[in-house]
PDB file of C-alpha atoms and ligand atoms in Angstrom:
ATOM      1  CA  MET A 166      46.839   1.447 -11.215  1.00  0.00           C
ATOM      2  CA  THR A 167      45.687   2.021  -7.455  1.00  0.00           C
ATOM      3  CA  GLY A 168      47.535   5.419  -6.602  1.00  0.00           C
ATOM      4  CA  ARG A 169      49.069   6.743  -3.373  1.00  0.00           C
ATOM      5  CA  LEU A 170      46.218   7.183  -0.886  1.00  0.00           C
ATOM      6  CA  ARG A 171      46.960  10.535   1.219  1.00  0.00           C
ATOM      7  CA  LEU A 172      46.138  10.355   5.004  1.00  0.00           C
ATOM      8  CA  GLY A 173      44.943  13.636   6.127  1.00  0.00           C
ATOM      9  CA  VAL A 174      45.027  13.588   9.892  1.00  0.00           C
ATOM     10  CA  ASN A 175      42.290  15.099  12.041  1.00  0.00           C
ATOM     11  CA  ILE A 176      43.770  17.323  14.906  1.00  0.00           C
ATOM     12  CA  ASP A 177      40.515  18.072  16.516  1.00  0.00           C
ATOM     13  CA  HIS A 178      40.568  16.197  19.588  1.00  0.00           C
ATOM     14  CA  VAL A 179      44.389  17.793  20.749  1.00  0.00           C
ATOM     15  CA  ALA A 180      42.451  20.581  20.802  1.00  0.00           C
ATOM     16  CA  THR A 181      39.452  18.767  23.104  1.00  0.00           C
ATOM     17  CA  ILE A 182      42.056  17.552  25.416  1.00  0.00           C
ATOM     18  CA  ARG A 183      43.378  21.075  26.048  1.00  0.00           C
ATOM     19  CA  ASN A 184      39.869  22.918  26.068  1.00  0.00           C
ATOM     20  CA  ALA A 185      38.976  20.539  28.790  1.00  0.00           C
ATOM     21  CA  ARG A 186      41.437  22.839  31.347  1.00  0.00           C
ATOM     22  CA  GLY A 187      41.113  26.048  29.370  1.00  0.00           C
ATOM     23  CA  GLY A 188      44.752  26.465  28.878  1.00  0.00           C
ATOM     24  CA  ASP A 189      47.160  25.872  25.908  1.00  0.00           C
ATOM     25  CA  HIS A 190      48.573  22.370  26.455  1.00  0.00           C
ATOM     26  CA  PRO A 191      48.524  19.959  24.917  1.00  0.00           C
ATOM     27  CA  ASP A 192      48.718  22.719  21.627  1.00  0.00           C
ATOM     28  CA  PRO A 193      47.353  21.563  18.116  1.00  0.00           C
ATOM     29  CA  VAL A 194      49.852  23.168  16.657  1.00  0.00           C
ATOM     30  CA  ARG A 195      52.690  20.494  17.552  1.00  0.00           C
ATOM     31  CA  ALA A 196      50.155  17.785  16.534  1.00  0.00           C
ATOM     32  CA  ALA A 197      50.137  19.743  13.256  1.00  0.00           C
ATOM     33  CA  GLU A 198      54.167  19.426  13.148  1.00  0.00           C
ATOM     34  CA  ILE A 199      54.471  16.028  14.321  1.00  0.00           C
ATOM     35  CA  VAL A 200      52.097  15.146  11.593  1.00  0.00           C
ATOM     36  CA  ALA A 201      54.025  16.522   9.233  1.00  0.00           C
ATOM     37  CA  ALA A 202      57.305  15.326  10.486  1.00  0.00           C
ATOM     38  CA  VAL A 203      55.888  11.754   9.689  1.00  0.00           C
ATOM     39  CA  GLY A 204      55.108  12.313   6.588  1.00  0.00           C
ATOM     40  CA  GLY A 205      51.196  12.837   7.074  1.00  0.00           C
ATOM     41  CA  ASP A 206      49.529  14.541   3.771  1.00  0.00           C
ATOM     42  CA  GLY A 207      47.620  17.111   5.546  1.00  0.00           C
ATOM     43  CA  ILE A 208      45.791  18.579   8.291  1.00  0.00           C
ATOM     44  CA  THR A 209      42.057  18.352   8.783  1.00  0.00           C
ATOM     45  CA  ALA A 210      40.505  20.607  11.867  1.00  0.00           C
ATOM     46  CA  HIS A 211      36.680  21.165  12.547  1.00  0.00           C
ATOM     47  CA  LEU A 212      36.120  24.936  13.703  1.00  0.00           C
ATOM     48  CA  ARG A 213      32.703  23.863  15.321  1.00  0.00           C
ATOM     49  CA  GLU A 214      29.830  26.433  15.704  1.00  0.00           C
ATOM     50  CA  ASP A 215      30.116  26.273  19.772  1.00  0.00           C
ATOM     51  CA  ARG A 216      34.299  26.437  19.498  1.00  0.00           C
ATOM     52  CA  ARG A 217      34.394  23.130  21.441  1.00  0.00           C
ATOM     53  CA  HIS A 218      38.023  22.042  20.420  1.00  0.00           C
ATOM     54  CA  ILE A 219      39.331  23.979  17.298  1.00  0.00           C
ATOM     55  CA  ARG A 220      39.543  27.952  17.987  1.00  0.00           C
ATOM     56  CA  ASP A 221      39.606  30.803  15.379  1.00  0.00           C
ATOM     57  CA  ASP A 222      43.181  31.528  16.229  1.00  0.00           C
ATOM     58  CA  ASP A 223      44.152  27.717  15.910  1.00  0.00           C
ATOM     59  CA  LEU A 224      43.810  27.893  12.242  1.00  0.00           C
ATOM     60  CA  ARG A 225      46.476  30.733  11.257  1.00  0.00           C
ATOM     61  CA  ARG A 226      48.832  29.011  14.077  1.00  0.00           C
ATOM     62  CA  ILE A 227      48.341  25.728  11.940  1.00  0.00           C
ATOM     63  CA  GLN A 228      48.868  27.433   9.023  1.00  0.00           C
ATOM     64  CA  ASP A 229      51.764  29.250  10.063  1.00  0.00           C
ATOM     65  CA  ALA A 230      53.272  26.181  11.817  1.00  0.00           C
ATOM     66  CA  THR A 231      53.446  23.317   8.850  1.00  0.00           C
ATOM     67  CA  ASN A 232      53.421  23.380   5.052  1.00  0.00           C
ATOM     68  CA  LEU A 233      50.759  20.705   5.129  1.00  0.00           C
ATOM     69  CA  PRO A 234      47.399  21.521   3.204  1.00  0.00           C
ATOM     70  CA  LEU A 235      44.840  22.430   5.656  1.00  0.00           C
ATOM     71  CA  ASN A 236      41.466  20.891   5.531  1.00  0.00           C
ATOM     72  CA  LEU A 237      39.153  22.966   6.890  1.00  0.00           C
ATOM     73  CA  GLU A 238      35.729  21.178   7.843  1.00  0.00           C
ATOM     74  CA  MET A 239      32.977  24.003   8.350  1.00  0.00           C
ATOM     75  CA  ALA A 240      29.172  24.236   8.482  1.00  0.00           C
ATOM     76  CA  ALA A 241      27.385  25.682   6.107  1.00  0.00           C
ATOM     77  CA  THR A 242      26.962  29.246   7.458  1.00  0.00           C
ATOM     78  CA  ASP A 243      27.718  33.061   6.815  1.00  0.00           C
ATOM     79  CA  GLU A 244      29.892  32.728   9.999  1.00  0.00           C
ATOM     80  CA  MET A 245      32.062  30.146   8.558  1.00  0.00           C
ATOM     81  CA  LEU A 246      32.339  30.949   5.088  1.00  0.00           C
ATOM     82  CA  ALA A 247      33.561  34.576   5.946  1.00  0.00           C
ATOM     83  CA  ILE A 248      36.556  32.820   8.003  1.00  0.00           C
ATOM     84  CA  ALA A 249      36.764  30.580   5.202  1.00  0.00           C
ATOM     85  CA  LEU A 250      37.818  33.393   2.581  1.00  0.00           C
ATOM     86  CA  ARG A 251      39.710  35.094   5.286  1.00  0.00           C
ATOM     87  CA  HIS A 252      42.147  31.875   5.789  1.00  0.00           C
ATOM     88  CA  LYS A 253      41.940  30.387   2.519  1.00  0.00           C
ATOM     89  CA  PRO A 254      42.272  26.752   3.729  1.00  0.00           C
ATOM     90  CA  TYR A 255      43.575  24.681   0.687  1.00  0.00           C
ATOM     91  CA  ALA A 256      40.552  22.714   1.026  1.00  0.00           C
ATOM     92  CA  ALA A 257      37.013  23.473   2.376  1.00  0.00           C
ATOM     93  CA  CYS A 258      34.981  20.298   4.201  1.00  0.00           C
ATOM     94  CA  ILE A 259      31.487  21.229   4.197  1.00  0.00           C
ATOM     95  CA  VAL A 260      29.715  18.997   7.129  1.00  0.00           C
ATOM     96  CA  PRO A 261      26.543  19.111   8.598  1.00  0.00           C
ATOM     97  CA  GLU A 262      26.791  20.348  12.153  1.00  0.00           C
ATOM     98  CA  ASN A 263      23.908  20.102  14.969  1.00  0.00           C
ATOM     99  CA  ARG A 264      24.966  21.441  18.322  1.00  0.00           C
ATOM    100  CA  GLU A 265      23.791  18.283  20.348  1.00  0.00           C
ATOM    101  CA  GLU A 266      25.820  15.732  18.842  1.00  0.00           C
ATOM    102  CA  ARG A 267      29.008  14.497  19.781  1.00  0.00           C
ATOM    103  CA  THR A 268      30.184  14.105  16.574  1.00  0.00           C
ATOM    104  CA  THR A 269      29.282  14.586  12.708  1.00  0.00           C
ATOM    105  CA  GLU A 270      26.702  12.151  12.743  1.00  0.00           C
ATOM    106  CA  GLY A 271      25.609  11.499   8.834  1.00  0.00           C
ATOM    107  CA  GLY A 272      26.227  12.974   5.876  1.00  0.00           C
ATOM    108  CA  LEU A 273      25.484  16.280   4.463  1.00  0.00           C
ATOM    109  CA  ASP A 274      21.853  16.630   2.637  1.00  0.00           C
ATOM    110  CA  ALA A 275      23.247  17.864  -0.545  1.00  0.00           C
ATOM    111  CA  ALA A 276      20.531  17.413  -2.454  1.00  0.00           C
ATOM    112  CA  GLY A 277      17.572  18.968   0.050  1.00  0.00           C
ATOM    113  CA  LEU A 278      20.037  21.954   0.663  1.00  0.00           C
ATOM    114  CA  HIS A 279      20.938  22.750  -2.830  1.00  0.00           C
ATOM    115  CA  ASN A 280      19.797  26.141  -2.483  1.00  0.00           C
ATOM    116  CA  ARG A 281      22.006  27.303   0.542  1.00  0.00           C
ATOM    117  CA  LEU A 282      24.607  25.633  -0.401  1.00  0.00           C
ATOM    118  CA  ALA A 283      25.035  26.516  -4.394  1.00  0.00           C
ATOM    119  CA  PRO A 284      26.217  30.357  -3.186  1.00  0.00           C
ATOM    120  CA  LEU A 285      28.213  28.947  -0.502  1.00  0.00           C
ATOM    121  CA  VAL A 286      30.130  26.322  -2.972  1.00  0.00           C
ATOM    122  CA  SER A 287      30.784  28.975  -5.699  1.00  0.00           C
ATOM    123  CA  ARG A 288      32.054  31.736  -3.132  1.00  0.00           C
ATOM    124  CA  LEU A 289      34.698  29.480  -2.176  1.00  0.00           C
ATOM    125  CA  VAL A 290      35.647  27.698  -5.410  1.00  0.00           C
ATOM    126  CA  ASP A 291      36.127  31.364  -6.714  1.00  0.00           C
ATOM    127  CA  ALA A 292      38.232  32.298  -3.755  1.00  0.00           C
ATOM    128  CA  GLY A 293      40.605  29.145  -5.139  1.00  0.00           C
ATOM    129  CA  ILE A 294      39.381  26.878  -2.271  1.00  0.00           C
ATOM    130  CA  ARG A 295      39.328  23.386  -2.763  1.00  0.00           C
ATOM    131  CA  VAL A 296      35.409  22.125  -1.868  1.00  0.00           C
ATOM    132  CA  SER A 297      34.314  18.940  -0.519  1.00  0.00           C
ATOM    133  CA  LEU A 298      30.796  17.893   0.653  1.00  0.00           C
ATOM    134  CA  PHE A 299      30.866  15.351   3.242  1.00  0.00           C
ATOM    135  CA  ILE A 300      27.980  12.897   2.145  1.00  0.00           C
ATOM    136  CA  GLU A 301      26.755   9.538   2.436  1.00  0.00           C
ATOM    137  CA  ALA A 302      27.852   7.286  -0.457  1.00  0.00           C
ATOM    138  CA  ASP A 303      24.379   7.708  -2.000  1.00  0.00           C
ATOM    139  CA  PRO A 304      24.008   8.636  -5.751  1.00  0.00           C
ATOM    140  CA  ARG A 305      21.551  11.182  -5.172  1.00  0.00           C
ATOM    141  CA  GLN A 306      23.812  13.209  -3.058  1.00  0.00           C
ATOM    142  CA  LEU A 307      26.691  12.375  -5.417  1.00  0.00           C
ATOM    143  CA  GLU A 308      24.766  13.590  -8.213  1.00  0.00           C
ATOM    144  CA  ALA A 309      23.858  16.611  -6.437  1.00  0.00           C
ATOM    145  CA  ALA A 310      27.251  17.225  -5.240  1.00  0.00           C
ATOM    146  CA  MET A 311      28.318  17.155  -8.707  1.00  0.00           C
ATOM    147  CA  ARG A 312      25.298  20.007  -9.406  1.00  0.00           C
ATOM    148  CA  LEU A 313      27.019  22.398  -7.026  1.00  0.00           C
ATOM    149  CA  GLY A 314      30.214  21.745  -8.390  1.00  0.00           C
ATOM    150  CA  ALA A 315      32.056  20.583  -5.531  1.00  0.00           C
ATOM    151  CA  GLN A 316      35.397  19.113  -6.720  1.00  0.00           C
ATOM    152  CA  VAL A 317      36.119  16.366  -3.992  1.00  0.00           C
ATOM    153  CA  VAL A 318      33.478  14.411  -2.293  1.00  0.00           C
ATOM    154  CA  GLU A 319      33.826  12.685   1.019  1.00  0.00           C
ATOM    155  CA  PHE A 320      32.419   9.548   2.151  1.00  0.00           C
ATOM    156  CA  HIS A 321      30.755   9.345   5.528  1.00  0.00           C
ATOM    157  CA  THR A 322      32.464   5.895   6.409  1.00  0.00           C
ATOM    158  CA  GLY A 323      30.483   5.617  10.451  1.00  0.00           C
ATOM    159  CA  GLU A 324      27.614   3.294   9.453  1.00  0.00           C
ATOM    160  CA  TYR A 325      30.440   1.406   7.935  1.00  0.00           C
ATOM    161  CA  ALA A 326      32.957   1.553  11.043  1.00  0.00           C
ATOM    162  CA  HIS A 327      29.917   0.525  13.185  1.00  0.00           C
ATOM    163  CA  ALA A 328      28.344  -2.102  10.885  1.00  0.00           C
ATOM    164  CA  ILE A 329      29.510  -6.085  11.385  1.00  0.00           C
ATOM    165  CA  GLY A 330      29.307  -8.874   9.114  1.00  0.00           C
ATOM    166  CA  GLU A 331      26.767  -8.614   6.255  1.00  0.00           C
ATOM    167  CA  LYS A 332      25.843  -5.065   6.666  1.00  0.00           C
ATOM    168  CA  ARG A 333      30.013  -4.164   6.662  1.00  0.00           C
ATOM    169  CA  ALA A 334      30.205  -5.896   3.636  1.00  0.00           C
ATOM    170  CA  ALA A 335      26.691  -4.371   1.721  1.00  0.00           C
ATOM    171  CA  GLU A 336      28.428  -0.854   3.043  1.00  0.00           C
ATOM    172  CA  LEU A 337      31.720  -1.550   2.072  1.00  0.00           C
ATOM    173  CA  LYS A 338      30.190  -2.203  -1.672  1.00  0.00           C
ATOM    174  CA  ARG A 339      27.945   1.380  -1.268  1.00  0.00           C
ATOM    175  CA  ILE A 340      31.238   3.224  -0.876  1.00  0.00           C
ATOM    176  CA  SER A 341      33.192   1.327  -3.679  1.00  0.00           C
ATOM    177  CA  ASP A 342      30.898   1.796  -5.894  1.00  0.00           C
ATOM    178  CA  MET A 343      30.247   5.328  -5.274  1.00  0.00           C
ATOM    179  CA  ALA A 344      33.691   6.170  -5.195  1.00  0.00           C
ATOM    180  CA  ALA A 345      33.765   4.535  -9.176  1.00  0.00           C
ATOM    181  CA  LEU A 346      31.052   6.323 -10.080  1.00  0.00           C
ATOM    182  CA  ALA A 347      32.831   9.896  -8.540  1.00  0.00           C
ATOM    183  CA  VAL A 348      36.094   9.195 -10.590  1.00  0.00           C
ATOM    184  CA  LYS A 349      34.048   8.528 -13.154  1.00  0.00           C
ATOM    185  CA  ASN A 350      32.305  11.905 -13.556  1.00  0.00           C
ATOM    186  CA  GLY A 351      35.417  14.021 -12.328  1.00  0.00           C
ATOM    187  CA  VAL A 352      35.313  14.128  -8.901  1.00  0.00           C
ATOM    188  CA  GLU A 353      37.771  13.193  -6.509  1.00  0.00           C
ATOM    189  CA  PRO A 354      36.465  10.825  -4.012  1.00  0.00           C
ATOM    190  CA  HIS A 355      37.408  10.971  -0.067  1.00  0.00           C
ATOM    191  CA  ALA A 356      36.307   8.780   2.829  1.00  0.00           C
ATOM    192  CA  GLY A 357      36.561   9.158   6.904  1.00  0.00           C
ATOM    193  CA  HIS A 358      34.698   8.844  10.361  1.00  0.00           C
ATOM    194  CA  GLY A 359      35.112   6.295  12.697  1.00  0.00           C
ATOM    195  CA  LEU A 360      38.357   4.644  10.826  1.00  0.00           C
ATOM    196  CA  THR A 361      40.743   3.092  13.074  1.00  0.00           C
ATOM    197  CA  TYR A 362      43.887   0.205  12.698  1.00  0.00           C
ATOM    198  CA  ASP A 363      41.080  -2.940  12.816  1.00  0.00           C
ATOM    199  CA  ASN A 364      38.837  -1.574   9.852  1.00  0.00           C
ATOM    200  CA  VAL A 365      40.917   1.207   7.892  1.00  0.00           C
ATOM    201  CA  GLN A 366      42.075  -1.613   5.577  1.00  0.00           C
ATOM    202  CA  PRO A 367      39.282  -2.604   3.124  1.00  0.00           C
ATOM    203  CA  ILE A 368      38.477   1.427   2.511  1.00  0.00           C
ATOM    204  CA  ALA A 369      42.134   2.121   1.758  1.00  0.00           C
ATOM    205  CA  ALA A 370      41.821  -0.997  -0.408  1.00  0.00           C
ATOM    206  CA  ILE A 371      39.281   1.174  -2.816  1.00  0.00           C
ATOM    207  CA  PRO A 372      41.714   1.578  -5.654  1.00  0.00           C
ATOM    208  CA  GLN A 373      39.668   4.974  -6.333  1.00  0.00           C
ATOM    209  CA  LEU A 374      39.554   6.720  -3.273  1.00  0.00           C
ATOM    210  CA  ALA A 375      42.433   9.521  -2.913  1.00  0.00           C
ATOM    211  CA  GLU A 376      42.386  10.697   0.871  1.00  0.00           C
ATOM    212  CA  LEU A 377      41.371   9.392   3.887  1.00  0.00           C
ATOM    213  CA  ASN A 378      40.999  11.667   6.964  1.00  0.00           C
ATOM    214  CA  ILE A 379      40.899   9.975  10.461  1.00  0.00           C
ATOM    215  CA  GLY A 380      41.028  11.770  14.051  1.00  0.00           C
ATOM    216  CA  HIS A 381      39.707  10.378  16.967  1.00  0.00           C
ATOM    217  CA  TYR A 382      41.340   6.881  16.728  1.00  0.00           C
ATOM    218  CA  LEU A 383      44.374   8.335  16.380  1.00  0.00           C
ATOM    219  CA  ILE A 384      44.858  10.826  18.727  1.00  0.00           C
ATOM    220  CA  GLY A 385      43.132   8.128  21.343  1.00  0.00           C
ATOM    221  CA  GLU A 386      46.179   5.888  20.488  1.00  0.00           C
ATOM    222  CA  ALA A 387      48.452   8.697  20.715  1.00  0.00           C
ATOM    223  CA  VAL A 388      47.925   8.496  24.447  1.00  0.00           C
ATOM    224  CA  PHE A 389      49.458   5.388  24.534  1.00  0.00           C
ATOM    225  CA  THR A 390      52.121   5.176  22.099  1.00  0.00           C
ATOM    226  CA  GLY A 391      52.720   8.707  20.951  1.00  0.00           C
ATOM    227  CA  LEU A 392      51.368  10.326  17.830  1.00  0.00           C
ATOM    228  CA  GLU A 393      54.008   9.837  15.570  1.00  0.00           C
ATOM    229  CA  THR A 394      53.894   6.302  15.907  1.00  0.00           C
ATOM    230  CA  ALA A 395      49.849   5.970  15.642  1.00  0.00           C
ATOM    231  CA  VAL A 396      50.342   8.072  12.661  1.00  0.00           C
ATOM    232  CA  ARG A 397      52.958   6.154  11.390  1.00  0.00           C
ATOM    233  CA  ARG A 398      51.350   2.571  11.696  1.00  0.00           C
ATOM    234  CA  MET A 399      48.063   3.816  10.274  1.00  0.00           C
ATOM    235  CA  ARG A 400      50.277   5.043   7.204  1.00  0.00           C
ATOM    236  CA  ASP A 401      51.650   1.490   7.021  1.00  0.00           C
ATOM    237  CA  LEU A 402      48.326  -0.381   7.365  1.00  0.00           C
ATOM    238  CA  MET A 403      47.023   1.646   4.094  1.00  0.00           C
ATOM    239  CA  ASP A 404      49.694   1.065   2.053  1.00  0.00           C
ATOM    240  CA  GLU A 405      49.805  -2.327   3.248  1.00  0.00           C
ATOM    241  CA  ALA A 406      46.274  -2.648   1.583  1.00  0.00           C
ATOM    242  CA  ARG A 407      46.751  -0.815  -1.727  1.00  0.00           C
TER     243      ARG A 407
HETATM  244  N1  PXP B   7      35.959  13.628   8.516  1.00  0.00           N
HETATM  245  C1  PXP B   7      34.731  14.413   8.284  1.00  0.00           C
HETATM  246  C2  PXP B   7      34.198  14.959   7.583  1.00  0.00           C
HETATM  247  C3  PXP B   7      34.611  14.896   9.830  1.00  0.00           C
HETATM  248  O1  PXP B   7      33.541  15.450  10.423  1.00  0.00           O
HETATM  249  C4  PXP B   7      35.297  13.844  10.469  1.00  0.00           C
HETATM  250  C5  PXP B   7      35.206  13.566  12.037  1.00  0.00           C
HETATM  251  O2  PXP B   7      35.075  15.432  12.645  1.00  0.00           O
HETATM  252  C6  PXP B   7      36.227  13.146  10.224  1.00  0.00           C
HETATM  253  C7  PXP B   7      36.948  12.781   8.719  1.00  0.00           C
HETATM  254  C8  PXP B   7      37.117  12.280  11.336  1.00  0.00           C
HETATM  255  O3  PXP B   7      36.479  11.219  11.727  1.00  0.00           O
HETATM  256  P1  PXP B   7      37.259  10.505  13.557  1.00  0.00           P
HETATM  257  O4  PXP B   7      37.554  11.452  14.105  1.00  0.00           O
HETATM  258  O5  PXP B   7      36.092   9.609  13.414  1.00  0.00           O
HETATM  259  O6  PXP B   7      38.168   9.696  12.363  1.00  0.00           O
END
């Protein structure tokens, strides 16, 4: 039986547009309220070290505005750990972060960074925050995430999203195989990055996946059709694929 696939909406880029003018419009909180009203399952927000989109005070305002679970994407730093412990989001997704990148370009090296991640993961877990690691669909990374005690892994779908033809099919298989392996080992698999109306369905059809996190494309579409319509359409495509 394939369960319902949750949709977490990443609202970072509403804040990107707001910050372009330095004011308070458009407000990511309003986006969170719309996502809640149309049946989205969660809000994802990445507080980057350079605060290029979501800002510190947005987190509390988002938490106050809706009952949806907040998935805080964060770099593995002491500063972000302190913020997560203060805000206690429902989940924290640890992502690699590089100031020069335009977006999160690859998965976290959970294997190579074990010693840095171990205390951070246990502090978050001890605080009752569900910990997710944003990794490539790679057995070595999954095993490292398990060793770290992460309850969730989010597979980076960027390679899949950019690939075409046989390469895309191979990427899809890689994600599908790793999702099955994660479930077998008691880890909940999620996926995200670069997903669009055109490429979401093969990913949504992977029966073990519990959640997709989608941002940039939805906010881009919202410019043309409104956020409500964009989230509904993505939801319909996901449901159709299951
Ligand atoms: N999941 C994670 C962990 C991410 O870092 C991002 C991008 O910030 C997303 C999902 C959403 O990716 P996109 O904006 O390409 O939909």
